[in-house]
Amino acid sequence: MTLPKKAVCYFGDGKADASATDRDVIGGKGANLAEMTRIGLPVPSGFTISTEICSAYYQNGRSFPDGLENRVHMALRRVERSMGASFGDISNPLLLSVRSGARVSMPGMMDTVLNLGLNDATVQGIIERTQNPRFAYDSYRRFVQMYGDVVLGLRPASSHESDPFEELLDLAKRDSGVEFDHELTALDLKALVARFKDVIRERTGKPFPEDPYRQLWGAIGAVFGSWMNTRAIAYRRLNGIPGDWGTGVNVQAMVFGNMGDDCGTGVAFTRDPATGEKKFYGEFLINAQGEDVVAGTRTPLPIDKMKRVMPKVYKQLTRIQGVLEKHYRDVQDIEFTIQRNKLWMLQTRAAKRTGKSAVRIAVDMVEERLIQKEEALSRVTAEQIEQFLSPGFDPNAKRNAVESGQVLGKGLPAGPGAASGRLAFSAEEAERLAREKEPVILARIETSPEDIHGMAVAVGILTARGGMTSHAALVARQMGKVCVAGWGSVEINYKSRKMVVGGRSYKEGDWISLDGTTGEVIQGHLETRPSEVVRVIRGKSKAKGKKSEYGAFSRIMQWADEVRHLGVRANADQPDQAKLAIAFGAEGVGLCRTEHMFFGEKRIEAMREMILADDSETRRKALARVLPIQRKDFVGLFRAMSGRPVTIRTLDPPLHEFLPKTEKEIRALAADMGVKPAHLLSRVGSLSEQNPMLGHRGCRLGISHPEITEMQARAIFEAACDVKREGKKVLPEIMIPLVSHPHELREQERVVRRVADEVFKRRKMTVPYFVGTMIELPRAALTANEIAEYAEFFSFGTNDLTQTTLGISRDDSSKFLPHYITHEIFRREPFATLDQKGVGELMRIGIERGRAARPDIEIGICGEHGGDPPTVQFCHDIGIDYVSCSPFRIPIARLAAAHAELRERETLSARKARRASANGRPRNRVRNIRPPSASSKKIGAKAKVTRKAVKKTYARG
Amino acid sequence: MTLPKKAVCYFGDGKADASATDRDVIGGKGANLAEMTRIGLPVPSGFTISTEICSAYYQNGRSFPDGLENRVHMALRRVERSMGASFGDISNPLLLSVRSGARVSMPGMMDTVLNLGLNDATVQGIIERTQNPRFAYDSYRRFVQMYGDVVLGLRPASSHESDPFEELLDLAKRDSGVEFDHELTALDLKALVARFKDVIRERTGKPFPEDPYRQLWGAIGAVFGSWMNTRAIAYRRLNGIPGDWGTGVNVQAMVFGNMGDDCGTGVAFTRDPATGEKKFYGEFLINAQGEDVVAGTRTPLPIDKMKRVMPKVYKQLTRIQGVLEKHYRDVQDIEFTIQRNKLWMLQTRAAKRTGKSAVRIAVDMVEERLIQKEEALSRVTAEQIEQFLSPGFDPNAKRNAVESGQVLGKGLPAGPGAASGRLAFSAEEAERLAREKEPVILARIETSPEDIHGMAVAVGILTARGGMTSHAALVARQMGKVCVAGWGSVEINYKSRKMVVGGRSYKEGDWISLDGTTGEVIQGHLETRPSEVVRVIRGKSKAKGKKSEYGAFSRIMQWADEVRHLGVRANADQPDQAKLAIAFGAEGVGLCRTEHMFFGEKRIEAMREMILADDSETRRKALARVLPIQRKDFVGLFRAMSGRPVTIRTLDPPLHEFLPKTEKEIRALAADMGVKPAHLLSRVGSLSEQNPMLGHRGCRLGISHPEITEMQARAIFEAACDVKREGKKVLPEIMIPLVSHPHELREQERVVRRVADEVFKRRKMTVPYFVGTMIELPRAALTANEIAEYAEFFSFGTNDLTQTTLGISRDDSSKFLPHYITHEIFRREPFATLDQKGVGELMRIGIERGRAARPDIEIGICGEHGGDPPTVQFCHDIGIDYVSCSPFRIPIARLAAAHAELRERETLSARKARRASANGRPRNRVRNIRPPSASSKKIGAKAKVTRKAVKKTYARG
């Protein structure tokens, strides 16, 4: 293999082989180091080995490609020249850091080695030059430990095993009678290095490598190797990162924050990552290495304290953070080190942020004219909106807790929100509790990447050590988990599985509550309550102006609505739900499940009488009692939706769902109803089904008992007339469920239209309405052209369509689906995120054939997938007209729809750009890519226009 | 509308406007009348109004198109000239018959009016010319009655209502003290005509039309109208005849077989329609009208009796029947009338025949060089083969019945075969019993088209009146039902719901048995036994040479095999089934359901232990006990199939199917197994599912419990090695069920191949084998390209694919599917005949995508549809390699496969011919026709070649 041009990219002294645009090739960290160098910021020199080399390394059976050694050594020479020190030189040794850096940040997932280049000879050079033997041996001790852990594989596989180096360290402290690492003397540390090396020889059978070049190549290999460690693989799976991207390796001259009190290290954000407030925000530690901050082993100082301690450096740092934010036009998360009063920038990257801050920052930056609305929109993720809307504690419950002394103390508010759950002290226990459907609070002294799987299932995370930028805090914010970090007053004991605070002891399984916004830890279970936005929307709180949470949220949503083409409707059965849906931005009701209306008290009685009727006459009588109730429901719904379309599905579930199941319940009901138990038992028996999901339900009910559909249609049209008479507009869309054959729809459509004609004639008025169908069986999608003959609209019922297409009963899937997900047989839970290749393919077919037969047919989706962002994207792509989801997910769907539109624009302009630049170049690369379904999109667009025209006509009339 | 050229086609005196090739335009009866006229046979003159006019009539809102009247009157003038009589002429009136005639025969379904043209004036002309007032008034009486029934709609709607004309006729006979119609005098009949007319005026409010032209147009309209009567619609539905074909109307000069003893009428076949024997066969009645024979109201004489009574006519008739069979190259069913010693041919058509006769005739005609093998093949229907293979009575049981005096008597052997069932005296009662899953014998005095629905559900039909060509006999033979007709010694009383014979009385619900081959009626229930062919195949009887039933059957099957391209395999689990399948012509096992093997005694115990195991270790131990049993099964199967492919499906049903259901059974089993009932109960509870069809089964079991798949694979490969060591060839194909995602197949394929390697290594030998999958979920068909990456073959499991594609649980479908079929929501039962638009579309997609990824993939179908002729045709058309069905249906599948190939050849040559003749003609007509899936067919053909090469290689090796 000839090495690509960017296989090894040097940066230093204001020059760099790469820039921020090379992130895909050399990884994010390297690209940003190069970029910072280019714009003149103080960055220790170094070089980046590209991600392509990582891929080559794996393709080569884990060996380095030819020519790499040469290129690395050439780059190393430039670093030596720039830093004025030589790698392996005894008198003036250059020390290196070796870190991973992938295309996207995978915090803590992969390996780092610092102080590389130290050995028994070079350590002497450091001592000579620094005149600080303690610093030199401390660095050496850290290096050997890290190298042993990372490169030589001595790191314990789980948190239950002990780390041999940590044990020796603890032993040394005990021997010396000191409490903290930094109290150990140079001699202690020197002895410790020797003992570390003994352990290495014992465990690996080989001596610690003294040769700096062997150290370097070992570390590079270890970084590549860490790409495939189980943590990294799990993280990629969780975040949908392809395994073949690979990681870059950043080799950089070491600078030291731990040479004395004129040194330090820190992490900062250009704005508050929790609230989004525009203020320089961060933490630093005097006389410390960077890892001390990130790992959270010492609790750092707030950044503004630096103003007093190191005023010059602070001034320079605040200037630089401003430059970086302007340059990147986004909030930056920066790492820096001060070595003997000189500031070095070690990293910059877009800051992770909470939902609240993401919204605030996006809106603020538009006001500051830093970014455009579209960019602001694309920076707020659906997950962040979800988090933004998630609940806090009920204020009364909280006040009671405070007043009754249940607040145990206060840590750092590292992940906002409120959570209440059962204590777990290990990731394993957290998973066990989660499997039992218990909410879990994971409490750890500090967290490490090994805890990720426990954090993923927890509702909240509590740590005893570590700051706002500790591992726990970073990961929690990213996952949208509530987190209280660095709660120093607690003692957590893993062995006894207890935590003790102020003399009170809490064991695994006990209830604990975390307020991630204040940092409070509260004993017992506390009720949570809706977010400010939800309270405003529900009318339980007033909006507090443009700068309030609600204000910022509203603007983001308004921009989303300006951008998106996809409609968003709500699944709602009751007037109050409908009102909430409108407040959340719904443009209509996409699914009103009429059966939910039957479960009220008197209603279920009439339903049961109807079901037990022996002939259609008695059935009609019972239905006549249901009619006024149902009509009232629809009146409420139509009023609430005032003219927006309301899609009403006729009765769907099998009739036995309205009857009790056990013999005892049946006997009780029979007594209540005054019928013979035997009669009721036999009726229940005759209605019971082997596979109710595939049984006598949906339109099959309406076809065998047309009187049910008649009653429902009558209730709908009478309600529509009533509301129209009030002067309001009404637009009912009657939706027939479980259609597999056009004749089924034809039968039911006839009934609906006949009843409509009857009602309109009697009321001497008409109301516009549509009749359509669910597409929720594979056959319906396949014969959509024939079904469209009778359907004015389609709505994909992706819940049932998933069940039938995959042949999986959702109710029974828990027996094998979790195994499928953990073993990557299915990449995603198909009932949460739409299976695009199977179910999605049927949707494509259904849309194409449906529109071929009826170009102006309106097509929606009303399965629970309608509020899932990747599914919303897919719906946009295949030309669906609207998604319908639960009211609470509507803002997420609106944003996801805007994102889909923005992504389409991006793809289009990228394609244009590619076309413009592709004169004469071979185009093999794109040949195998599936062409976008341009035709259906086009038809979709056209349909939308036609449809709009229809509605406009109606609106006028 | 300008009338088409063939709107009205005259025939008479050796000249005809149409011929036999015009059957689609003018109907079968008219085309054959024209053809007989052309070849010089004596046919009364007449004309045919084409089926296009019928369609125009319905499109016109049931009114005749302009210009028709003129054309009819012109044709009528030619008939008058030819017959030397004038329509409506008082002194020499021409009388007409008006009959329906569609493209295909629909016996008795539509209406006929005879003696049309009679009125109070013309009847005098008849009297003058015949000098036979009794004949004249009898004809007049029949005409008025028929006209009242057919044209004026006085015919009772069901057999429960009384016919006003029949009541008056009975009254007249009682008044005159006579028993039979023919004993009534001219005066009686004259009075009866007057009374008939009174009834007509009373019931319709209008007088009987005396004007012959009004009579004619009324009758033509009635024939057109009868196309849409409920009987005809039901018949068309039953036989798949499109409703828009329409019927022709044949208007023909009357000739009379009832003018005296030199007159007569009859029906005959050119060969015996029951056995196929080459002998002129038929019946006639002296001094009777044709309807007397067909209706079966008088029992006629065998045709050879005519030799003595009318030797000249008999000689002419035997000559004519020979001419007709040679001319049409098929057995003819002819109707004739003798008027004053002159023979008139009234109809010829291809004779309906039993399965036995169809096979015999086809084989004989090839030997006689009348037809080619291919034509012989295409004349034997799958239904006939099915009937041919159907059972007769067990000879011992029959002998006992004869000896113990249970034989009640003997009627005409009108529908061969043997049937035993419960008596029903009405179609309604027959349907009621059939719904209760009881076999039914429908007993009627005589049958009429109103009884069709009862005949359809009966296993046998018994009538007291009517001959071998009566309605009951014709329909029974066509439906393949056992029938004893014209059993004169029985008295059937509809009111008391009893039949009495020889003093013994039998009521509804009593068991009765019919031998349709001998005509015997036997009391009680008699066991039936296999047909001769099945007995020979099972080795229970010896083949009796080329002329035997088995001999003829074998030749037809051999020709079918020469023609067909589609492979035919058997669904078989046991060695004896496999042997039977080979004897029936199976080329392999297409589906061995391994779970059937687990239901034997000791086996189910080990299975249950396996299911109740708490860990995979105990499970493995239990499985180790199942292994040798399973291996033995496979050894037997491989030996029986000696080298033919054997497709073995791994465990498919959910585990709870192996456990009892009720608490009582569970407790009993727990006691047997020595486990705690609570443990067993909880295990059964935890395994129970909401929708087992969509639950934890198929490959999902093998993935969560790989040890099950391992055990099965081990049993297969060890068995294969054992049999190979015996010197026999083995070709196992391991089939993974319920795959929806390629990863599922990948997981299971790995297990199978790993076990194969292990077994081959230990046994130091290898056996060729394939690993493939069922395609039985929509997702599998849609992603067939990805699945084909791991599958060497596909087998469409159309049972489950139907359930999921249509969303119908077969077990629960009885609640709505019958309603769907009777209301024509579904045209066919989708579990009997494949739903081509839905399930078939997924198969097309699966085949196309599967072959795109792996061109040589072998594709079969193993659902129960594999033995259904229309499905076999479809499988041929979409390029399936083989069908697999139950052993008994294999001959049917072989024949259906040959038919499919012949139809394809026909279509191809027709297309060629069309192309050759289509120079310059616009081709709009074909534009909207879906192009045949030529590409997949081609690939299919190629795949077949490749596959054959693979097998050849194997066969050599």
GROMACS .gro file of C-alpha atoms in nm, chain B residues 717 732-736 745 748-750 752-753 769-773 790-794 854:
model
   23
 1674PHE     CA    1  -2.550  -3.555   0.952
 1689PRO     CA    2  -3.010  -3.352   0.299
 1690GLU     CA    3  -3.126  -2.992   0.267
 1691ILE     CA    4  -3.150  -2.825   0.607
 1692MET     CA    5  -3.422  -2.565   0.615
 1693ILE     CA    6  -3.443  -2.291   0.878
 1702LEU     CA    7  -3.026  -1.736   0.901
 1705GLN     CA    8  -2.842  -2.086   1.240
 1706GLU     CA    9  -2.640  -2.162   0.928
 1707ARG     CA   10  -2.321  -2.128   1.133
 1709VAL     CA   11  -2.549  -2.626   1.115
 1710ARG     CA   12  -2.219  -2.599   0.926
 1726TYR     CA   13  -2.578  -3.092   0.184
 1727PHE     CA   14  -2.748  -2.757   0.143
 1728VAL     CA   15  -2.862  -2.500   0.395
 1729GLY     CA   16  -3.159  -2.282   0.309
 1730THR     CA   17  -3.463  -2.120   0.455
 1747TYR     CA   18  -2.678  -1.726   0.336
 1748ALA     CA   19  -2.941  -1.948   0.171
 1749GLU     CA   20  -2.869  -2.211  -0.090
 1750PHE     CA   21  -3.240  -2.262  -0.137
 1751PHE     CA   22  -3.573  -2.098  -0.058
 1811ARG     CA   23  -2.788  -1.581  -0.614
   0.00000   0.00000   0.00000
